[in-house]
Short mmCIF file of C-alpha atoms and ligand atoms in Angstrom, two decimals:
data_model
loop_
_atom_site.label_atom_id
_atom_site.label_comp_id
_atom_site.label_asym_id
_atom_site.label_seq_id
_atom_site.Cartn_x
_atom_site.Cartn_y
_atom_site.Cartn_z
CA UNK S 25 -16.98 -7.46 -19.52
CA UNK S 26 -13.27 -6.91 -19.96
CA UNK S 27 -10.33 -7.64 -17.09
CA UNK S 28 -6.67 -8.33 -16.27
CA UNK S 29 -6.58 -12.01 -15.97
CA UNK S 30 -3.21 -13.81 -15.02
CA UNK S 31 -2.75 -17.61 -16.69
CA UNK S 32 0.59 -17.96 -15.61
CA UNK S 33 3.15 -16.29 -13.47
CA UNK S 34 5.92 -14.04 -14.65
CA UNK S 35 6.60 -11.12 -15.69
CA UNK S 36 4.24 -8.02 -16.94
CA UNK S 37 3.36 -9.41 -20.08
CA UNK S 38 1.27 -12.15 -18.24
CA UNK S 39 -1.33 -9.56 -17.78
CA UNK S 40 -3.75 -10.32 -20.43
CA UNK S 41 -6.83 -8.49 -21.22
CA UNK S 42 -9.70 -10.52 -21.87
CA UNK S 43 -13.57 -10.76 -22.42
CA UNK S 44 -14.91 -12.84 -19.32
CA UNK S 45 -18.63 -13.51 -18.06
CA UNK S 46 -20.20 -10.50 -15.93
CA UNK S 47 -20.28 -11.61 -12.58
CA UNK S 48 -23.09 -12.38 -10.25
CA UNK S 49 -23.02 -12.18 -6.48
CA UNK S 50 -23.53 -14.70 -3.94
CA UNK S 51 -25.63 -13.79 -1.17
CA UNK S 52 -23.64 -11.89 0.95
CA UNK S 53 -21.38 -9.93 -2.04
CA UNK S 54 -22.40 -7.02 -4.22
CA UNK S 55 -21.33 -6.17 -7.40
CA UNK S 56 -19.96 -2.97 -8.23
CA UNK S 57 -19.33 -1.45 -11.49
CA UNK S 58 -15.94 0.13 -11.29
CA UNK S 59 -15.19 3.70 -11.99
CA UNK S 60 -11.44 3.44 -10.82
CA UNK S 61 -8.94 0.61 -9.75
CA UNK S 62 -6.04 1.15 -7.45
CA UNK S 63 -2.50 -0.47 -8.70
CA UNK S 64 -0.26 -1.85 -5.78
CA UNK S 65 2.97 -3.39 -5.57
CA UNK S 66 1.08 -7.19 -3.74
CA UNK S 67 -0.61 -7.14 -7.36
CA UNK S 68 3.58 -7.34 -9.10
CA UNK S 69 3.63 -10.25 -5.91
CA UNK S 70 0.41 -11.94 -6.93
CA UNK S 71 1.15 -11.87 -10.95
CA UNK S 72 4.74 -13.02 -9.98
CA UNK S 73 4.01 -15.77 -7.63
CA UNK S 74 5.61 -14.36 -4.81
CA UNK S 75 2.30 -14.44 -3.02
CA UNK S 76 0.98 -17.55 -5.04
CA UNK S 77 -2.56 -17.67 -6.00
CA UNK S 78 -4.42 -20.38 -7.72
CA UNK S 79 -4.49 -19.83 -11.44
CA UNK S 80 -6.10 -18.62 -13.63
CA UNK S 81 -7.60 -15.17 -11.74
CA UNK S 82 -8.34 -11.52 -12.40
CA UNK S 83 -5.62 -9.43 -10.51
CA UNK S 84 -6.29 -6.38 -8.31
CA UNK S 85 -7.01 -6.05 -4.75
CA UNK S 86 -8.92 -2.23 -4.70
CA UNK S 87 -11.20 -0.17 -6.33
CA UNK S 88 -14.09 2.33 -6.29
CA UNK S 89 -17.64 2.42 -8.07
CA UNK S 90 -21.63 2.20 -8.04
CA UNK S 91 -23.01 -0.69 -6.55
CA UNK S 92 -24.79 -2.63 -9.18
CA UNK S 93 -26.78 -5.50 -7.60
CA UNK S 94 -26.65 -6.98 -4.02
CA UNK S 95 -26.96 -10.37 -3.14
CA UNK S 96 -30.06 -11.67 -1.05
CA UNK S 97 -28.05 -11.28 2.94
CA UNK S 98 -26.44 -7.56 2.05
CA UNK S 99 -26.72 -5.43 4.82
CA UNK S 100 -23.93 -3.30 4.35
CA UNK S 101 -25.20 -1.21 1.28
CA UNK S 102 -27.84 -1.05 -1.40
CA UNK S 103 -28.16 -0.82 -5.15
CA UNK S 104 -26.68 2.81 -6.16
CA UNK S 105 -24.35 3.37 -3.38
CA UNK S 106 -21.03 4.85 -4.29
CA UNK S 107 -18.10 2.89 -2.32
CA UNK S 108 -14.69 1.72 -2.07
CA UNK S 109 -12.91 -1.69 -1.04
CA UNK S 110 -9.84 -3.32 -0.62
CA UNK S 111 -8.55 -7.01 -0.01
CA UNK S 112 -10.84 -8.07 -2.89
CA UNK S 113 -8.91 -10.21 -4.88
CA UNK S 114 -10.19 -9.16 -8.97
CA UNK S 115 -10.73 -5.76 -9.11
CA UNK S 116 -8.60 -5.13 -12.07
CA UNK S 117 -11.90 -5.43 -13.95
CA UNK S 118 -14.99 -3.80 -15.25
CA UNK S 119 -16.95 -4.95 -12.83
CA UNK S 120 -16.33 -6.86 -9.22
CA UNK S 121 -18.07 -9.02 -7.15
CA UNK S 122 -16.96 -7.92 -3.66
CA UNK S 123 -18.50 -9.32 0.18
CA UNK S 124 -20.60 -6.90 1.65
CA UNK S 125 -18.40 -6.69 4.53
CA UNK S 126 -15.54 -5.13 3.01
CA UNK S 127 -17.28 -2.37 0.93
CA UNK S 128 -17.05 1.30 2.76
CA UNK S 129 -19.29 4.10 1.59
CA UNK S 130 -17.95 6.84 0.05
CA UNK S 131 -18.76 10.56 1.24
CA UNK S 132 -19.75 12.53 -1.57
CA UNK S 133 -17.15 14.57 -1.37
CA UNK S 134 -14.92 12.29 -2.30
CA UNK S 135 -14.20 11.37 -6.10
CA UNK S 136 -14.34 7.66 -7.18
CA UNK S 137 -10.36 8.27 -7.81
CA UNK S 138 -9.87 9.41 -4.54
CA UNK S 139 -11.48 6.36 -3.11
CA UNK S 140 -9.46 3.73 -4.94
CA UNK S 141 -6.48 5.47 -3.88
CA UNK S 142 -6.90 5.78 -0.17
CA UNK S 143 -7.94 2.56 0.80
CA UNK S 144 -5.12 -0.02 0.64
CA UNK S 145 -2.08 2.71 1.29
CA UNK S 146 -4.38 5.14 3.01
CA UNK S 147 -5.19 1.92 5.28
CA UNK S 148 -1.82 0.54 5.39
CA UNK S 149 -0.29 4.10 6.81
CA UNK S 150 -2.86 4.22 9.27
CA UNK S 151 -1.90 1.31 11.16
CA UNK S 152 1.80 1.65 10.26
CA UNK S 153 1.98 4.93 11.70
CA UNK S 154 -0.72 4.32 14.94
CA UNK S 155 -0.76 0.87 15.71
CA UNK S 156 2.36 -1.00 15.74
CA UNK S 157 3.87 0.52 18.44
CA UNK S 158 3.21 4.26 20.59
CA UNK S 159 5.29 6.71 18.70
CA UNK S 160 5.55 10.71 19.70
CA UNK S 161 7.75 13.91 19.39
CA UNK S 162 11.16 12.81 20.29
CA UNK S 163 10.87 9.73 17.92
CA UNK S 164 12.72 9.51 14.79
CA UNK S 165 11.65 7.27 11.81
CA UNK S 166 13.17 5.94 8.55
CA UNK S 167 10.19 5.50 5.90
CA UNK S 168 11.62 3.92 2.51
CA UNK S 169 10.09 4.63 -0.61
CA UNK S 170 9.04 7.49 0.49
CA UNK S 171 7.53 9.25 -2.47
CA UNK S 172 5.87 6.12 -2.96
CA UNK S 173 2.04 5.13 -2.32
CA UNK S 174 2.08 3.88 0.75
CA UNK S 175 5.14 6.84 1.97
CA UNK S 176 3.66 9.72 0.97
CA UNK S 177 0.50 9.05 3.17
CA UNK S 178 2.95 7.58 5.38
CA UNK S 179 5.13 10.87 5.66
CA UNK S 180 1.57 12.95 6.53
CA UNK S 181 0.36 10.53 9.42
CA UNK S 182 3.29 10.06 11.14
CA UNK S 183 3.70 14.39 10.93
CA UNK S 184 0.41 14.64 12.71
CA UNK S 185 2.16 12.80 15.51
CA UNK S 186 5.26 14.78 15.58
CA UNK S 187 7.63 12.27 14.80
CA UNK S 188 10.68 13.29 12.65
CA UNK S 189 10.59 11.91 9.88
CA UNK S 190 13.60 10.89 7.53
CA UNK S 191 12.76 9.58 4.24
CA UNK S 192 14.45 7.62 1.62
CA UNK S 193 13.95 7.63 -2.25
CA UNK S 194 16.16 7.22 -5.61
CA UNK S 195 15.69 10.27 -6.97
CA UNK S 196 15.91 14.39 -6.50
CA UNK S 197 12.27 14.73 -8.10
CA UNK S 198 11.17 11.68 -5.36
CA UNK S 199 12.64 14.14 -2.73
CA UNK S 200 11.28 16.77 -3.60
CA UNK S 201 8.33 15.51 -3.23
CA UNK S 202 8.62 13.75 0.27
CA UNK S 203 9.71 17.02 1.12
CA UNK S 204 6.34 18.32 0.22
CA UNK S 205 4.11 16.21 2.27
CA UNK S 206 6.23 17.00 5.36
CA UNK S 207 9.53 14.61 5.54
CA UNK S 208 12.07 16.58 7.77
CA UNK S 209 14.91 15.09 5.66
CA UNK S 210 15.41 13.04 3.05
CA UNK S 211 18.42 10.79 1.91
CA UNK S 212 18.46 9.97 -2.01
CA UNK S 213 19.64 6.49 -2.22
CA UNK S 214 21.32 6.56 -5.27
CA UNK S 215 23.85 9.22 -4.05
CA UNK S 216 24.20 8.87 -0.48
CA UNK S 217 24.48 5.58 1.88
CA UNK S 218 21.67 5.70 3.78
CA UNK S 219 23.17 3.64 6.71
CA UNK S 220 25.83 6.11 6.97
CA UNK S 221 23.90 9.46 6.26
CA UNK S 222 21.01 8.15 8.89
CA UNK S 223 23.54 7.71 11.73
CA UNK S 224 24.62 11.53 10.83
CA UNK S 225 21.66 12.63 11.51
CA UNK S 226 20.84 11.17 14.11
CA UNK S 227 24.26 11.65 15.96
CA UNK S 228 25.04 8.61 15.83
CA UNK S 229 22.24 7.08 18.26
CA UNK S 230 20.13 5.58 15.57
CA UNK S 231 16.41 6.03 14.88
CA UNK S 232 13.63 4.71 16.76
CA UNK S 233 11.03 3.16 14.10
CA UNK S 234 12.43 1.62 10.67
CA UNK S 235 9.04 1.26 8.14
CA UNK S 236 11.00 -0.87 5.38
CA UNK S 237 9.45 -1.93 2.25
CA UNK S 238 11.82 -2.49 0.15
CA UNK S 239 12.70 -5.90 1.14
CA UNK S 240 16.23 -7.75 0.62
CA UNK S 241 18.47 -5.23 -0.62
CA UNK S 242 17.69 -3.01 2.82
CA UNK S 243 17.60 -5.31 5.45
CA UNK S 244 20.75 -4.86 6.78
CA UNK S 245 21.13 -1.60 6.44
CA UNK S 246 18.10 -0.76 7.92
CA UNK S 247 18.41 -2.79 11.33
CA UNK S 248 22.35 -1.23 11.35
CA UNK S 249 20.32 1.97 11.64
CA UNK S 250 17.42 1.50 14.34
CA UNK S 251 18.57 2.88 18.27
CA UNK S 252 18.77 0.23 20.96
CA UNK S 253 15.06 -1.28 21.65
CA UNK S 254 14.50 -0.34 18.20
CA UNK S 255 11.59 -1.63 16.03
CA UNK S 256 12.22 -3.24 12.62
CA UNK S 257 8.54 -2.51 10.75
CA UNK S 258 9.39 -5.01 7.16
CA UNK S 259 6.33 -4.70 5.73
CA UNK S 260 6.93 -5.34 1.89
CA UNK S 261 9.68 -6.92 -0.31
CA UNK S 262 9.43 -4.38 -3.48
CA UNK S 263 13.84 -5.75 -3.73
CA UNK S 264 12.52 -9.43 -2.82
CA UNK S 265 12.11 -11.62 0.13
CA UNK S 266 14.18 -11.01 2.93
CA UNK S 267 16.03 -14.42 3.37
CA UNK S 268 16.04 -16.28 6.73
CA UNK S 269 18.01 -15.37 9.54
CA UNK S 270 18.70 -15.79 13.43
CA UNK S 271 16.64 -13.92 15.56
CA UNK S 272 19.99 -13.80 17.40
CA UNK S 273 20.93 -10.67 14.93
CA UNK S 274 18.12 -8.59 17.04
CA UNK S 275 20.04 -9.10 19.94
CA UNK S 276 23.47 -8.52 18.88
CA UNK S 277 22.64 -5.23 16.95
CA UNK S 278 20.98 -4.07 20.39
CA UNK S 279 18.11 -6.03 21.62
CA UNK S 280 16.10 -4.57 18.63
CA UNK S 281 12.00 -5.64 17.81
CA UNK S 282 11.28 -7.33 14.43
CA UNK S 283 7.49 -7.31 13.17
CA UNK S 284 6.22 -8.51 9.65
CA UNK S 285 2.96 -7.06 9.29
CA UNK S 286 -0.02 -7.10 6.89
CA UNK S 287 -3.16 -4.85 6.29
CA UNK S 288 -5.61 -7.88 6.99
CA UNK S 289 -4.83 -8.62 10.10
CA UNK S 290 -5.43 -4.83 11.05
CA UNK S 291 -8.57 -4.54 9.14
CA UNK S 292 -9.61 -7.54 11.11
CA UNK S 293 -13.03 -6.49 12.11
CA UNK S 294 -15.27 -4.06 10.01
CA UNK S 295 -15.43 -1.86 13.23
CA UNK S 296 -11.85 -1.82 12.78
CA UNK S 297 -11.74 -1.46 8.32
CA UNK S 298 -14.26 1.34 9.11
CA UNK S 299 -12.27 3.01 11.82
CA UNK S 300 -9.21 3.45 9.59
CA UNK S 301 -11.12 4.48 6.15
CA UNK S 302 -13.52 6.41 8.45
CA UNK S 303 -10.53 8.48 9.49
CA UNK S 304 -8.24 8.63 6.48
CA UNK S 305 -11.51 9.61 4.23
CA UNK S 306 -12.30 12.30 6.69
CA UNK S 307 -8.57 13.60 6.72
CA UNK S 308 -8.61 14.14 2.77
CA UNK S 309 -12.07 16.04 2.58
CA UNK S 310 -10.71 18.18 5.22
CA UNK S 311 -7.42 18.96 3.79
CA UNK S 312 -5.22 17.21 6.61
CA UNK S 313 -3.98 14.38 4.31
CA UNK S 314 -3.15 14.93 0.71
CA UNK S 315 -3.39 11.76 -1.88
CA UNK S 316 -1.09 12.09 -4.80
CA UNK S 317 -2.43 10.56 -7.94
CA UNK S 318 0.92 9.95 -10.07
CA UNK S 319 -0.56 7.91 -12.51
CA UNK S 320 -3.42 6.79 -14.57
CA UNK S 321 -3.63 4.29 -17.04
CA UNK S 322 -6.20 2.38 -19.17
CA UNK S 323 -7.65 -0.70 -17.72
CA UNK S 324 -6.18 -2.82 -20.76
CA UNK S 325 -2.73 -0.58 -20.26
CA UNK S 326 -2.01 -2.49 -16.51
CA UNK S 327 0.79 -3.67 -18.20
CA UNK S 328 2.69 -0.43 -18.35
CA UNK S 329 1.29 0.26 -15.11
CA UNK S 330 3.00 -2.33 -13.63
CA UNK S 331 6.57 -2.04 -15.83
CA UNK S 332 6.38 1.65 -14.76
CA UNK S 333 5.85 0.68 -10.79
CA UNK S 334 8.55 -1.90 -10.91
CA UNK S 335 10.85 0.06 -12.83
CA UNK S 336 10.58 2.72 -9.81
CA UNK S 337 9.30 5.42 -12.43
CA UNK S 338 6.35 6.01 -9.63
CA UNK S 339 5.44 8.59 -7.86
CA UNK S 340 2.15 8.67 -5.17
CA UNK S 341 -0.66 6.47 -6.54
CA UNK S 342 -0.95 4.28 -9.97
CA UNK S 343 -4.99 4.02 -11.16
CA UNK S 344 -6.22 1.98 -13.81
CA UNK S 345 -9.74 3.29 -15.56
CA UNK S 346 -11.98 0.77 -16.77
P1 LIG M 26 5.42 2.17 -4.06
O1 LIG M 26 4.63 3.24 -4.70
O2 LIG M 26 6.10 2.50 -2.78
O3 LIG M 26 6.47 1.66 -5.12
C1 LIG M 26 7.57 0.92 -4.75
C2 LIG M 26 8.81 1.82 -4.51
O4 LIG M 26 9.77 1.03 -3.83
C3 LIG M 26 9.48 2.28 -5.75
O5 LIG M 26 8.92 3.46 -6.31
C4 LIG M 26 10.90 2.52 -5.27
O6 LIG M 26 11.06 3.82 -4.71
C5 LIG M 26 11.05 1.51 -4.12
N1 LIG M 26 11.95 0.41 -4.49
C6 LIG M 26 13.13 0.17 -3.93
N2 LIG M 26 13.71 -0.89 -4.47
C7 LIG M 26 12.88 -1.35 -5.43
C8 LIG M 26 12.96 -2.40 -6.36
N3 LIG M 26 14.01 -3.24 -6.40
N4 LIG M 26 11.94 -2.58 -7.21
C9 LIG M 26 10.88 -1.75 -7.19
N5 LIG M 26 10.76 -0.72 -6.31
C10 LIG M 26 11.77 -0.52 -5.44
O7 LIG M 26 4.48 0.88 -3.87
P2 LIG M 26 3.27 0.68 -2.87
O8 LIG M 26 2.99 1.94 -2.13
O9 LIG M 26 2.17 -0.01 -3.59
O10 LIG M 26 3.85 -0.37 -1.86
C11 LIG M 26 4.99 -0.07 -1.10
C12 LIG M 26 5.44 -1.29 -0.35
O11 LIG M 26 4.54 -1.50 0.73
C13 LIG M 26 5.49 -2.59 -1.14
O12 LIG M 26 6.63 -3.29 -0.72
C14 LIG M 26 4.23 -3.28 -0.69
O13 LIG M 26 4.35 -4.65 -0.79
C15 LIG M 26 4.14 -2.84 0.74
N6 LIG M 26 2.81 -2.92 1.30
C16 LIG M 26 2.62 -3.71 2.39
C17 LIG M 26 1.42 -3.78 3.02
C18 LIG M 26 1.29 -4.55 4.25
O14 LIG M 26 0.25 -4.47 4.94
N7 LIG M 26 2.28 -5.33 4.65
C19 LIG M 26 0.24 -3.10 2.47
C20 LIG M 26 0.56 -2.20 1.37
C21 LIG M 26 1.80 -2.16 0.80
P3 LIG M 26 12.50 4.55 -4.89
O15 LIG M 26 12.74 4.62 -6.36
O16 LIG M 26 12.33 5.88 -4.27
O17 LIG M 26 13.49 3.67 -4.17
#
């Protein structure tokens, strides 16, 4: 079979294309031939070193296809199932080898597409928006990258609990488009300072929930715009790692909450993975949550994938197609 295999960190032209051995799955994995692979920005962290890996590996964290073969101790699903995973580290591949445990079933309603772009940003808005801390009608929140993978779905979940939402995004088209899905404003960064423009709107008070992904170049910024008792949400570094600082800045900029989540630890449990794709998969079939599919690109393409995704030329989701 073909895949994406890194050798050695760098840039995109590291992602090399190349004939490896099928796999075969250890008792408790199944292998799934892939129909579609979702693109996300920890695979740039993984292929950069960022988020250092052992090398050589296959790249790719998510995908959706037929189960192919189950090892001897697989519960979880049988030969011919059609499901979707995430936090499966080689998916940008033909074919995966995947533990039992993290494979969901997907409804028949659902296309293969549509399951390899809900799970890691479907899941990652899920517990962004529900649990990190209560939020309701009266909150306001900043969501960066909004017309982005993870803010799109973002935008729609934190709408269902009436928060305001202001979102934040380079470009007209990208607001236009946050717009869509439900963001009650939306500041385009390359015009307007957000810092500035955010107090504005907010008269001044702040908002209550910052969900920054974006990294280094918005830090600041982004605390100088939560209320008092605010909470910081940094939950990517698309700009680079935040460098260190005092946790005497949360005090000083008004006794503000910092967390630096990840999806694992809220996909801890299956009951818990299966709560969250249980309910995002269920909000698509019935209309309440819309996926946007910006992109698709051949398997042996991921390298434009990822030059488009780090040049910001994204909208929505990025697939590869084996
Ligand atoms: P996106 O589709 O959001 O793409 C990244 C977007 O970030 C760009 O389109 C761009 O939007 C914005 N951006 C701002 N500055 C930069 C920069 N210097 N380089 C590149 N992009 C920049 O990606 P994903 O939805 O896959 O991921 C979004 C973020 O969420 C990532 O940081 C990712 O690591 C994080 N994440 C974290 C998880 C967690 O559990 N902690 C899980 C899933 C994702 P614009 O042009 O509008 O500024």
């Amino acid at each position: 079979m073909h895949a994406i295999r890194v050798e050695q960190y760098g840039g995109s032209e590291q992602l090399l294309y190349k004939e490896v051995p099928n796999p075969t799955p250890k008792a408790n994995e199944a292998v799934v031939k892939l129909h579609a692979i979702g693109v996300n920005f920890i695979d740039v962290y993984h292929r950069t070193g960022l988020y250092p890996l052992p090398l050589p590996f296959t790249l790719g964290q998510e995908g959706a296809g037929i189960v192919e073969e189950v090892g001897a101790e697989v519960q979880e699903v049988k030969v011919g199932d059609r499901v979707a995973f995430t936090g499966a580290l080689g998916a940008y591949a033909e074919y995966h080898t995947v533990q039992a445990e993290k494979l969901v079933k997907l409804p028949d309603a659902l296309s293969f597409e549509e399951g390899a772009a809900a799970m890691l940003q479907g899941m990652t808005a899920h517990y962004l928006a529900f649990a990190i801390r209560p939020l309701a009608k009266g909150d306001t929140a900043l969501v960066h990258a909004a017309a982005g993978g993870v803010g799109l779905i973002l935008i729609q979940l934190l709408k269902r609990l009436d928060v305001r939402v202001i979102g934040l995004v380079s470009t007209d088209e990208k607001a236009t488009l946050a717009k869509s899905v439900g963001a009650d404003e939306v500041i385009v960064t390359s015009k307007t300072d957000f810092e500035a423009e955010t107090k504005t709107l907010t008269s001044g008070k702040g908002v209550q929930i910052v969900f920054d992904s974006v990294g280094k170049d918005t830090w600041e910024k982004s605390l100088n715009t939560l209320a008092v008792r605010g909470m910081m949400v940094s939950y990517g570094n698309a700009s680079g790692a935040i460098p260190p600082f005092s946790p005497l800045v949360l005090s000083q900029k008004g006794s503000l909450f910092l967390t630096r989540p990840a999806l694992h630890n809220y996909t801890a449990t299956r009951e818990e993975l299966l709560m969250r794709a249980t309910d995002i998969f269920r909000w698509i079939q019935s209309g309440e949550l819309k996926l946007h599919i910006g992109h698709r690109f051949a398997l042996k393409d991921a390298r434009l994938a990822h030059d488009a995704l780090e040049g910001r030329k994204t909208t929505g989701k990025i697939l590869l197609l084996p």
